[in-house]
CSV table of C-alpha atoms in Angstrom, one decimal:
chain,number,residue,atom,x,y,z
Z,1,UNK,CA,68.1,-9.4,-4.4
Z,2,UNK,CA,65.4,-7.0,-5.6
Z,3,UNK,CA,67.0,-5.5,-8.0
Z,4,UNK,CA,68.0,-9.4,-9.4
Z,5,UNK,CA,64.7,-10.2,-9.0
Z,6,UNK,CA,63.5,-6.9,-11.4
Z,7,UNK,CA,65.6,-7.9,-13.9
Z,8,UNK,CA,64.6,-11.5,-13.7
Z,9,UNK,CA,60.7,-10.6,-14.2
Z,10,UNK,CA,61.6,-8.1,-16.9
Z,11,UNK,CA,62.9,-11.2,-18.7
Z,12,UNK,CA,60.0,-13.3,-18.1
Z,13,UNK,CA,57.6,-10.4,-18.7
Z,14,UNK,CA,59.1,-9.5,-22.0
Z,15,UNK,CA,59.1,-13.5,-23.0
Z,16,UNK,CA,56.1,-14.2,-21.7
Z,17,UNK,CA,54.4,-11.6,-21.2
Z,18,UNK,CA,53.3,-10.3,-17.6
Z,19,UNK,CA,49.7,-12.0,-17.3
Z,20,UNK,CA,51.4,-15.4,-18.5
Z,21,UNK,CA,54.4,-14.9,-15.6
Z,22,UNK,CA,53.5,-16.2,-12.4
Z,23,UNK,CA,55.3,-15.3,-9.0
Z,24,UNK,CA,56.6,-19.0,-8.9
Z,25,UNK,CA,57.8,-18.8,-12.5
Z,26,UNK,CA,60.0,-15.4,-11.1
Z,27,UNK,CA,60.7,-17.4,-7.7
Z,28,UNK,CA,61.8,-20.6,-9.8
Z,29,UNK,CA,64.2,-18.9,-12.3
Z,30,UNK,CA,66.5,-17.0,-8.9
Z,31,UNK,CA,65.8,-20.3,-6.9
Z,32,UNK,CA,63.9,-18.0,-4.0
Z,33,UNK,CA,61.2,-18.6,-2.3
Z,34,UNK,CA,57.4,-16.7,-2.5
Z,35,UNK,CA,58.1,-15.2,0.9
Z,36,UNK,CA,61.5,-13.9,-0.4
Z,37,UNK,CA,59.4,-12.3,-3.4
Z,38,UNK,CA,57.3,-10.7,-0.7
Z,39,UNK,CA,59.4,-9.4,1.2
Z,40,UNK,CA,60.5,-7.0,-1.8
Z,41,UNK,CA,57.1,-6.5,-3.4
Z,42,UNK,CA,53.3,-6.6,-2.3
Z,43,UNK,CA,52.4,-8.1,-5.7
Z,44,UNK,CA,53.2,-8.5,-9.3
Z,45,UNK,CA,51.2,-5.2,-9.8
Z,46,UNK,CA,53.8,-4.1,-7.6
Z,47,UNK,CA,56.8,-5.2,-8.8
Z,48,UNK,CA,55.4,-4.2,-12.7
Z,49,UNK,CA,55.0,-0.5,-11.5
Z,50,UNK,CA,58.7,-0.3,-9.4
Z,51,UNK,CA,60.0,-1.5,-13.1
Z,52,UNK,CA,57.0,1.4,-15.3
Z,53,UNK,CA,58.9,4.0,-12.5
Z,54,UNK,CA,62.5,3.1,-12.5
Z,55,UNK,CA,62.3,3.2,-16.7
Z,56,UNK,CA,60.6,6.4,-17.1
Z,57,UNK,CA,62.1,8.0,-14.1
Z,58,UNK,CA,65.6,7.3,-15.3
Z,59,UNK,CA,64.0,8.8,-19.2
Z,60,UNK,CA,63.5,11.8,-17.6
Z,61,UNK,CA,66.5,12.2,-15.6
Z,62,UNK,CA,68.7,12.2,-18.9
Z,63,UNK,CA,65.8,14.1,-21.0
Z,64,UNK,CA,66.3,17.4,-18.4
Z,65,UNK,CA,70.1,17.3,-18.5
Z,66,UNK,CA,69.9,17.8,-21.8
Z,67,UNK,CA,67.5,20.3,-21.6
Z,68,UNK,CA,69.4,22.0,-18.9
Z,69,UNK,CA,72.4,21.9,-21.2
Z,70,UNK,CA,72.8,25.8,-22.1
Z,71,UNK,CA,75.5,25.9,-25.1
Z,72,UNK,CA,73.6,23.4,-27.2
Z,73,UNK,CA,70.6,24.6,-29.8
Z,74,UNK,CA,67.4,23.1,-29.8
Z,75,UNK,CA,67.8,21.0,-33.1
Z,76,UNK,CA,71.0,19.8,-31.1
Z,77,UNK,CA,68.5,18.9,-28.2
Z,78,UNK,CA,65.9,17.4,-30.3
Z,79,UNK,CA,68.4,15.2,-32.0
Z,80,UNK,CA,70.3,14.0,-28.6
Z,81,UNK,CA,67.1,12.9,-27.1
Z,82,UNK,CA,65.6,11.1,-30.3
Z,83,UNK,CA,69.6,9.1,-30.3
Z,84,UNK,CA,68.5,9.0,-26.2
Z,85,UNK,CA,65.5,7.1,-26.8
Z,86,UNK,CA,66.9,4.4,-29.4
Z,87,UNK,CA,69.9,3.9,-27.4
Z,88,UNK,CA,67.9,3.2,-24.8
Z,89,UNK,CA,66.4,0.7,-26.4
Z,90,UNK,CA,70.0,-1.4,-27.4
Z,91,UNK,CA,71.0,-0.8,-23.7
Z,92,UNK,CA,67.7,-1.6,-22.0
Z,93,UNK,CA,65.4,-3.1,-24.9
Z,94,UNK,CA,63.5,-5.5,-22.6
Z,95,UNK,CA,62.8,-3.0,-20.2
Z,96,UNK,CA,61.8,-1.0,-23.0
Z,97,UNK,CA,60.1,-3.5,-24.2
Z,98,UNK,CA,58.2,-4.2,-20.9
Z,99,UNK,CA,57.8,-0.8,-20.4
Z,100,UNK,CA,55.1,-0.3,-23.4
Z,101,UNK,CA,53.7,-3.3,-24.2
Z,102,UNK,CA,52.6,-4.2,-20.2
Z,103,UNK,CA,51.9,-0.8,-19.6
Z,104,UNK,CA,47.7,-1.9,-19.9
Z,105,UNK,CA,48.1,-4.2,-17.0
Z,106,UNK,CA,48.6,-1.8,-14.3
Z,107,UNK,CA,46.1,-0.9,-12.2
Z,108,UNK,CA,44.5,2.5,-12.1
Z,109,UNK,CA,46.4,3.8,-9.0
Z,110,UNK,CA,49.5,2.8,-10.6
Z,111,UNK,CA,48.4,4.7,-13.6
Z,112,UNK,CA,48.1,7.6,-11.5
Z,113,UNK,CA,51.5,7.5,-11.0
Z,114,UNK,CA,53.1,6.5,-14.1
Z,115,UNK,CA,51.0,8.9,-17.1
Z,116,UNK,CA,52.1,12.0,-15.7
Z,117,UNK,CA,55.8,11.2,-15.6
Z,118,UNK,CA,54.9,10.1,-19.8
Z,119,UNK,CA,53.3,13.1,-19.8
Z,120,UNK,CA,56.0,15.0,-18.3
Z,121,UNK,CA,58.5,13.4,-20.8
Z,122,UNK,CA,56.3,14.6,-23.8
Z,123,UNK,CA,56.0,18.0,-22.6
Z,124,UNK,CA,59.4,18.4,-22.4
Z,125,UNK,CA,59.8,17.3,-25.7
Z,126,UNK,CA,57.1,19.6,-26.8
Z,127,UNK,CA,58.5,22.6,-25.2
Z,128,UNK,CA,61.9,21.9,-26.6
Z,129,UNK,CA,59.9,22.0,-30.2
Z,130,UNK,CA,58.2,25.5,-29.0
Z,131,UNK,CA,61.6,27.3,-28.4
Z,132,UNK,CA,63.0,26.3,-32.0
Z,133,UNK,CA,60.2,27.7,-33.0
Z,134,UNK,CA,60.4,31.2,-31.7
Z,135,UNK,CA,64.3,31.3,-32.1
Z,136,UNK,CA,63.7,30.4,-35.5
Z,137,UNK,CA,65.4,26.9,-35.7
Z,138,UNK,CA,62.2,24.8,-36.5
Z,139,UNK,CA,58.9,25.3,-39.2
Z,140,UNK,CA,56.4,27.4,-37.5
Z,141,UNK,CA,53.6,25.6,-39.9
Z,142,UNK,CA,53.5,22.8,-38.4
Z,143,UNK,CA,51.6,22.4,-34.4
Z,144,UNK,CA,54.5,21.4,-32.1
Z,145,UNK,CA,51.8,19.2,-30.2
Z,146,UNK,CA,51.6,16.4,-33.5
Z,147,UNK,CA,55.2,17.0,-34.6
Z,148,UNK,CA,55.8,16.1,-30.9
Z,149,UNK,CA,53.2,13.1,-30.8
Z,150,UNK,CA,55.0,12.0,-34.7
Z,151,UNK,CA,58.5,12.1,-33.0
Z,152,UNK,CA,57.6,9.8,-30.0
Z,153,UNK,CA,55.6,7.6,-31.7
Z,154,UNK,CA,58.3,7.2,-34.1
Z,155,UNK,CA,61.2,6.2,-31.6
Z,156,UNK,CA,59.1,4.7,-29.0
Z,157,UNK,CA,58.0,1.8,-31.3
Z,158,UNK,CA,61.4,1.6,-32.2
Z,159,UNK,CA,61.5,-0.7,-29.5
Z,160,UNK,CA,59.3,-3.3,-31.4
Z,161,UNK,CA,62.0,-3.7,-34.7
Z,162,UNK,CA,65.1,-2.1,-33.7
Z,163,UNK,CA,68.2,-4.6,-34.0
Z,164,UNK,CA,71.3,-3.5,-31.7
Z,165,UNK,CA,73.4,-6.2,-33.8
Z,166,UNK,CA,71.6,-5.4,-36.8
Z,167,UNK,CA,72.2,-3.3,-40.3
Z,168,UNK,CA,72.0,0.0,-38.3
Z,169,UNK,CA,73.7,1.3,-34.7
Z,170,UNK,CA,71.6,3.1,-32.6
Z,171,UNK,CA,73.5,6.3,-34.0
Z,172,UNK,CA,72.7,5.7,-37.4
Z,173,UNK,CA,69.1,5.2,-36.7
Z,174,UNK,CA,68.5,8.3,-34.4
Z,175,UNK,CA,70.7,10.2,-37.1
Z,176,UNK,CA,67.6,9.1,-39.8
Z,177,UNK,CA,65.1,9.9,-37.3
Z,178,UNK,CA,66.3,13.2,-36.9
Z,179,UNK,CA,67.1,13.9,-40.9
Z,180,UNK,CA,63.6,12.9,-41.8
Z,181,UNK,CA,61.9,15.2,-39.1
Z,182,UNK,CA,64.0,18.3,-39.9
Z,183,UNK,CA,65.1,18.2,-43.5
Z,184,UNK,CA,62.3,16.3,-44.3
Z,185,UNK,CA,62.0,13.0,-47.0
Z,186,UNK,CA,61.2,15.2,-49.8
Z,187,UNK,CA,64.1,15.8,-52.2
Z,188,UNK,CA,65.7,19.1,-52.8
């Protein structure tokens, strides 16, 4: 029942947003009671953190196997996470979507929680930039710390446009992504 009931208030959260979703309107749709609701979760604050942890938690879980993998290079790893994080986005786009647009409505403690996993995510993104650096794979002119912030801002707002029916799979877009960061948009 908890996790049905997560997936339920992603819906409504990405729909209506998570201010304009009331407990009842969650309770109403699964045909639960409140106490039900609170026997799972202490709040909605609640219930929008265990959905900000399960989403990045799960990011970061895939992000350090393919770090760990040994026999790929680092342009290899750059471009599986960029495809990781559009996929994502067809498999899970309202979670995605819930993920950064109601990320301002948790409360502080929560926040204390949930930036350093974000942060976590973006150094290991980072550090994967570093070491194609010194083994010669990436630009050294350019600070890994923006061409990090470019590449996630980039793929993260992917989840605002991105169309998993639409002109483009979720290969072909990450496969862009990935050509205009490394070869660049200026013609040869």
């Amino acid at each position: 029942m908890k996790d049905l009931m997560m997936e339920q208030s992603i819906q409504l959260f990405a729909q209506k947003g998570f201010k304009e979703t009331s407990i009842q309107d969650i309770v109403n749709e699964l045909n639960v009671t409140k106490g039900t609701f609170y026997y799972y979760f202490k709040s909605k604050q609640e219930l929008l953190m265990d959905i900000h942890l399960q989403y990045i938690e799960r990011l970061i879980e895939n992000q350090e196997t393919i770090l760990a993998d040994k026999t790929t290079s680092y342009p290899e790893k750059l471009h599986s996470i960029i495809f990781k994080l559009v996929h994502d986005i067809e498999k899970e786009g309202l979670r995605a979507k819930v993920f950064f647009r109601e990320m301002r409505h948790l409360s502080e403690e929560h926040l204390e929680q949930i930036i350093p996993k974000r942060d976590r995510f973006k150094e290991n993104v980072q550090e994967i930039i570093e070491k194609g650096i010194e083994a010669g794979q990436f630009r050294s002119d350019l600070p890994s710390d923006i061409v990090t912030l470019g590449i996630l801002g980039m793929t993260n707002w992917s989840y605002f446009w991105f169309q998993p029916d639409g002109e483009k799979s979720d290969r072909e877009v990450a496969a862009i992504f990935y050509k205009m960061l490394v070869k660049g948009i200026q013609s040869q």
